[in-house]
GROMACS .gro file of C-alpha atoms in nm:
model
  267
    1MET     CA    1   8.596   4.049   9.154
    2LYS     CA    2   8.301   3.841   9.302
    3TYR     CA    3   8.157   3.563   9.082
    4ALA     CA    4   7.803   3.478   9.097
    5ASP     CA    5   7.677   3.106   9.184
    6TYR     CA    6   7.405   3.146   8.938
    7ILE     CA    7   7.120   3.386   8.801
    8GLU     CA    8   6.807   3.410   9.000
    9GLN     CA    9   6.604   3.637   8.751
   10ILE     CA   10   6.613   3.769   8.408
   11GLU     CA   11   6.419   4.081   8.333
   12ILE     CA   12   6.400   4.251   8.000
   13ASP     CA   13   6.202   4.566   7.950
   14SER     CA   14   6.140   4.518   7.585
   15LEU     CA   15   6.203   4.211   7.362
   16TRP     CA   16   6.102   4.355   7.027
   17SER     CA   17   6.105   4.750   6.977
   18GLY     CA   18   5.946   4.846   7.304
   19LYS     CA   19   5.709   4.544   7.309
   20ARG     CA   20   5.707   4.237   7.534
   21HIS     CA   21   5.819   4.272   7.880
   22VAL     CA   22   5.993   3.977   8.011
   23VAL     CA   23   6.043   3.842   8.371
   24TRP     CA   24   6.186   3.493   8.412
   25ASP     CA   25   6.272   3.353   8.769
   26LEU     CA   26   6.520   3.082   8.745
   27ASP     CA   27   6.575   2.763   8.894
   28ARG     CA   28   6.933   2.691   9.040
   29LYS     CA   29   7.010   2.403   8.806
   30VAL     CA   30   6.786   2.374   8.498
   31ASN     CA   31   6.582   2.604   8.305
   32ILE     CA   32   6.417   2.503   7.982
   33LEU     CA   33   6.253   2.779   7.755
   34SER     CA   34   5.999   2.649   7.505
   35GLY     CA   35   5.758   2.799   7.253
   36ILE     CA   36   5.656   2.802   6.882
   37ASN     CA   37   5.908   2.952   6.620
   38GLY     CA   38   5.945   3.317   6.611
   39VAL     CA   39   5.794   3.376   6.978
   40GLY     CA   40   6.136   3.489   7.104
   41LYS     CA   41   6.317   3.216   7.263
   42SER     CA   42   6.658   3.284   7.087
   43THR     CA   43   6.610   3.653   7.127
   44ILE     CA   44   6.575   3.631   7.507
   45LEU     CA   45   6.876   3.402   7.518
   46ASN     CA   46   7.087   3.638   7.296
   47LYS     CA   47   6.985   3.947   7.497
   48VAL     CA   48   7.098   3.783   7.823
   49VAL     CA   49   7.435   3.677   7.679
   50LYS     CA   50   7.486   4.029   7.545
   51SER     CA   51   7.417   4.166   7.894
   52VAL     CA   52   7.750   4.007   8.016
   53SER     CA   53   8.083   4.118   7.858
   54GLN     CA   54   8.335   3.873   7.731
   55ASN     CA   55   8.515   3.860   8.076
   56GLY     CA   56   8.198   3.807   8.260
   57ASP     CA   57   8.127   4.157   8.385
   58ILE     CA   58   7.777   4.217   8.473
   59VAL     CA   59   7.694   4.526   8.271
   60ASN     CA   60   7.336   4.545   8.262
   61HIS     CA   61   7.374   4.927   8.264
   62LEU     CA   62   7.533   4.896   7.930
   63LEU     CA   63   7.269   4.711   7.767
   64LYS     CA   64   6.955   4.909   7.819
   65GLY     CA   65   6.661   4.693   7.925
   66VAL     CA   66   6.836   4.358   8.045
   67HIS     CA   67   6.843   4.331   8.423
   68LEU     CA   68   7.006   4.018   8.592
   69LYS     CA   69   6.948   3.929   8.955
   70THR     CA   70   7.220   3.704   9.084
   71HIS     CA   71   7.301   3.503   9.386
   72PRO     CA   72   7.483   3.634   9.579
   73ALA     CA   73   7.317   3.978   9.495
   74ASP     CA   74   7.665   4.163   9.515
   75ALA     CA   75   7.835   3.954   9.254
   76THR     CA   76   8.017   4.148   8.992
   77HIS     CA   77   8.104   3.872   8.737
   78VAL     CA   78   7.920   3.556   8.587
   79ARG     CA   79   8.125   3.270   8.451
   80PHE     CA   80   7.936   3.160   8.146
   81ASP     CA   81   7.948   2.959   7.822
   82VAL     CA   82   7.729   2.952   7.518
   83ILE     CA   83   7.667   2.666   7.268
   84ARG     CA   84   7.455   2.709   6.968
   85SER     CA   85   7.374   2.433   6.725
   86PHE     CA   86   7.517   2.454   6.379
   87ASP     CA   87   7.747   2.273   6.149
   88HIS     CA   88   7.729   2.490   5.847
   89VAL     CA   89   8.018   2.562   5.608
   90LEU     CA   90   8.224   2.852   5.702
   91MET     CA   91   8.174   3.154   5.484
   92ASN     CA   92   8.549   3.192   5.476
   93ALA     CA   93   8.774   2.933   5.613
   94ASP     CA   94   9.036   3.168   5.640
   95THR     CA   95   8.875   3.302   5.972
   96ILE     CA   96   9.042   2.978   6.130
   97GLY     CA   97   9.369   3.186   6.104
   98LYS     CA   98   9.506   2.955   5.852
   99VAL     CA   99   9.584   2.706   6.114
  100ASP     CA  100   9.412   2.427   5.905
  101LEU     CA  101   9.171   2.508   5.610
  102SER     CA  102   9.034   2.154   5.635
  103LEU     CA  103   8.841   2.282   5.946
  104ALA     CA  104   8.553   2.384   5.725
  105THR     CA  105   8.254   2.401   5.961
  106GLU     CA  106   8.166   2.601   6.272
  107LEU     CA  107   8.171   2.301   6.485
  108ASP     CA  108   8.518   2.210   6.354
  109TRP     CA  109   8.628   2.559   6.469
  110GLN     CA  110   8.469   2.520   6.806
  111LEU     CA  111   8.646   2.196   6.845
  112TYR     CA  112   8.958   2.342   6.757
  113LYS     CA  113   8.929   2.614   7.026
  114LEU     CA  114   8.814   2.367   7.283
  115GLN     CA  115   9.124   2.133   7.215
  116ARG     CA  116   9.335   2.435   7.324
  117LYS     CA  117   9.133   2.477   7.641
  118TYR     CA  118   9.127   2.087   7.709
  119LEU     CA  119   9.527   2.106   7.711
  120ASP     CA  120   9.518   2.399   7.948
  121TYR     CA  121   9.273   2.220   8.151
  122GLN     CA  122   9.497   1.912   8.166
  123VAL     CA  123   9.817   2.134   8.259
  124ASN     CA  124   9.618   2.295   8.539
  125ILE     CA  125   9.501   1.980   8.678
  126GLY     CA  126   9.839   1.796   8.635
  127ASN     CA  127  10.000   2.065   8.834
  128LYS     CA  128   9.745   2.014   9.114
  129ILE     CA  129   9.795   1.648   9.106
  130ILE     CA  130  10.174   1.668   9.136
  131ALA     CA  131  10.134   1.918   9.425
  132GLU     CA  132   9.902   1.679   9.621
  133LEU     CA  133  10.115   1.377   9.554
  134GLN     CA  134  10.424   1.587   9.689
  135ARG     CA  135  10.224   1.622   9.997
  136GLY     CA  136  10.168   1.272  10.026
  137ASN     CA  137   9.785   1.291   9.969
  138ALA     CA  138   9.719   1.030   9.710
  139GLN     CA  139   9.339   1.034   9.769
  140ALA     CA  140   9.315   1.416   9.684
  141ALA     CA  141   9.531   1.340   9.369
  142HIS     CA  142   9.290   1.085   9.268
  143GLU     CA  143   8.986   1.304   9.291
  144LEU     CA  144   9.152   1.555   9.084
  145SER     CA  145   9.172   1.309   8.802
  146ARG     CA  146   8.821   1.179   8.844
  147SER     CA  147   8.639   1.463   8.605
  148LYS     CA  148   8.863   1.369   8.317
  149ALA     CA  149   8.831   1.010   8.342
  150LYS     CA  150   8.445   1.045   8.377
  151PHE     CA  151   8.443   1.258   8.074
  152GLN     CA  152   8.628   1.001   7.880
  153ASP     CA  153   8.403   0.714   8.006
  154LEU     CA  154   8.099   0.914   7.913
  155VAL     CA  155   8.209   0.970   7.544
  156ASP     CA  156   8.324   0.611   7.502
  157ASP     CA  157   7.977   0.510   7.611
  158LEU     CA  158   7.812   0.760   7.378
  159PHE     CA  159   8.001   0.653   7.100
  160LYS     CA  160   8.023   0.272   7.170
  161GLU     CA  161   7.766   0.182   6.884
  162THR     CA  162   8.025   0.297   6.611
  163GLY     CA  163   8.322   0.142   6.781
  164LYS     CA  164   8.467   0.451   6.868
  165LYS     CA  165   8.694   0.509   7.185
  166ILE     CA  166   8.903   0.793   7.316
  167VAL     CA  167   9.265   0.737   7.287
  168ARG     CA  168   9.369   0.785   7.652
  169THR     CA  169   9.743   0.805   7.591
  170GLU     CA  170   9.713   1.134   7.402
  171ASN     CA  171   9.701   1.481   7.536
  172GLU     CA  172   9.452   1.598   7.258
  173ILE     CA  173   9.131   1.435   7.166
  174ARG     CA  174   9.194   1.153   6.958
  175PHE     CA  175   8.960   0.821   6.878
  176SER     CA  176   9.044   0.479   6.772
  177GLN     CA  177   8.811   0.279   6.559
  178ILE     CA  178   8.887  -0.056   6.440
  179GLY     CA  179   9.259   0.000   6.434
  180GLU     CA  180   9.225   0.373   6.270
  181THR     CA  181   9.299   0.678   6.474
  182LEU     CA  182   9.048   0.950   6.415
  183VAL     CA  183   9.044   1.343   6.491
  184PRO     CA  184   8.737   1.517   6.608
  185TYR     CA  185   8.686   1.664   6.274
  186GLN     CA  186   8.628   1.327   6.119
  187LEU     CA  187   8.308   1.268   6.337
  188SER     CA  188   7.968   1.296   6.250
  189SER     CA  189   7.773   1.642   6.298
  190GLY     CA  190   7.597   1.476   6.594
  191GLU     CA  191   7.904   1.331   6.746
  192LYS     CA  192   8.079   1.664   6.710
  193GLN     CA  193   7.804   1.847   6.879
  194MET     CA  194   7.793   1.612   7.173
  195LEU     CA  195   8.174   1.639   7.205
  196VAL     CA  196   8.154   2.022   7.191
  197ILE     CA  197   7.907   2.020   7.478
  198LEU     CA  198   8.085   1.774   7.693
  199LEU     CA  199   8.422   1.942   7.634
  200THR     CA  200   8.277   2.283   7.725
  201VAL     CA  201   8.134   2.164   8.048
  202LEU     CA  202   8.458   1.964   8.134
  203VAL     CA  203   8.693   2.252   8.108
  204GLU     CA  204   8.463   2.441   8.337
  205ASN     CA  205   8.658   2.257   8.605
  206GLU     CA  206   8.326   2.212   8.847
  207LEU     CA  207   8.320   2.589   8.895
  208PRO     CA  208   7.982   2.767   8.915
  209TYR     CA  209   7.892   2.852   8.549
  210VAL     CA  210   7.588   2.944   8.346
  211LEU     CA  211   7.563   2.745   8.040
  212PHE     CA  212   7.342   2.894   7.763
  213MET     CA  213   7.236   2.656   7.496
  214ASP     CA  214   7.018   2.740   7.200
  215GLU     CA  215   6.839   2.414   7.063
  216PRO     CA  216   7.128   2.191   7.165
  217GLU     CA  217   6.933   1.882   7.038
  218VAL     CA  218   6.997   1.972   6.668
  219SER     CA  219   7.198   1.682   6.507
  220LEU     CA  220   7.167   1.475   6.826
  221HIS     CA  221   7.011   1.136   6.824
  222VAL     CA  222   6.678   1.110   7.031
  223ASP     CA  223   6.844   0.893   7.306
  224TRP     CA  224   7.133   1.153   7.338
  225GLN     CA  225   6.873   1.412   7.354
  226GLN     CA  226   6.718   1.239   7.656
  227ARG     CA  227   7.045   1.204   7.837
  228LEU     CA  228   7.177   1.565   7.748
  229ILE     CA  229   7.088   1.740   8.075
  230ASP     CA  230   7.203   1.454   8.305
  231LEU     CA  231   7.538   1.424   8.136
  232ILE     CA  232   7.599   1.798   8.179
  233LEU     CA  233   7.506   1.794   8.555
  234ASP     CA  234   7.717   1.473   8.597
  235LEU     CA  235   8.021   1.658   8.461
  236ASN     CA  236   7.968   1.982   8.640
  237PRO     CA  237   7.733   1.976   8.929
  238ASN     CA  238   7.774   2.351   8.979
  239VAL     CA  239   7.652   2.439   8.642
  240GLN     CA  240   7.323   2.630   8.586
  241VAL     CA  241   7.178   2.522   8.252
  242ILE     CA  242   6.960   2.776   8.055
  243LEU     CA  243   6.832   2.637   7.742
  244THR     CA  244   6.584   2.670   7.455
  245THR     CA  245   6.428   2.359   7.281
  246HIS     CA  246   6.165   2.223   7.052
  247SER     CA  247   6.244   1.856   7.138
  248PRO     CA  248   6.022   1.678   7.380
  249ALA     CA  249   6.320   1.429   7.436
  250VAL     CA  250   6.526   1.673   7.608
  251ILE     CA  251   6.279   1.695   7.897
  252MET     CA  252   6.181   1.319   7.902
  253ASN     CA  253   6.435   1.247   8.199
  254GLY     CA  254   6.235   1.428   8.459
  255TRP     CA  255   6.266   1.764   8.352
  256MET     CA  256   5.921   1.856   8.278
  257ASP     CA  257   5.873   2.092   8.571
  258LYS     CA  258   6.189   2.289   8.442
  259VAL     CA  259   6.001   2.382   8.131
  260THR     CA  260   5.881   2.757   8.107
  261GLU     CA  261   5.655   2.882   7.812
  262VAL     CA  262   5.773   3.209   7.667
  263SER     CA  263   5.403   3.336   7.689
  264ASP     CA  264   5.423   3.261   8.058
  265ILE     CA  265   5.703   3.506   8.127
  266THR     CA  266   5.605   3.783   7.880
  267THR     CA  267   5.350   4.076   7.909
   0.00000   0.00000   0.00000
């Protein structure tokens, strides 16, 4: 099993029923797909996501018409995460497995699953820290704890206007606000969306990942939209971001040259 560091090129033989050939050469770090509604941004993203299986196998031969060129070229797997923007009510809250029927929206369900990944992440990092301390390597142990502390600092900074701060003595994500303890499901839609994004990136553990995002700016304040890409790269310098957007704010922090119009990659 050999993992790709990133995707170099996406080729789609037919975007819609034999029409629209797509060839998109990708940047190592940031790729932003833009275009008017209905031109095919989300369709392109969805087709690429479907071209890798749930465990990251590159199975282009199983999805006719989608071809991924990776670096290195002989990679067999891609680590990837997918973030879509929605906070609508679940059609059937029982899909949450009757864990907690108060988790009524898709973002709540995503946060529930990420809490589990966050706990696993902490156990993994904790074991590594203990091993380094046993070797007498305090500096290496400190470095291992850096990403989690950075994540907590970033969230505290983003939420400071409302007085929310992460409770750092808890293993699960909890917030304090004017003496009250809040769980993630009590946050606003925009706060949930940002927490989903940052938690997803944190638990990637700085490994090479491809992060697909479909209009991540939905529900986010314009200031958060501007900071979004920088925050992601700060938490995982090895991630490759592939996103669709309608928001000029997302590209305002120096990402204009990473924008590709759908019309420029289709024939």
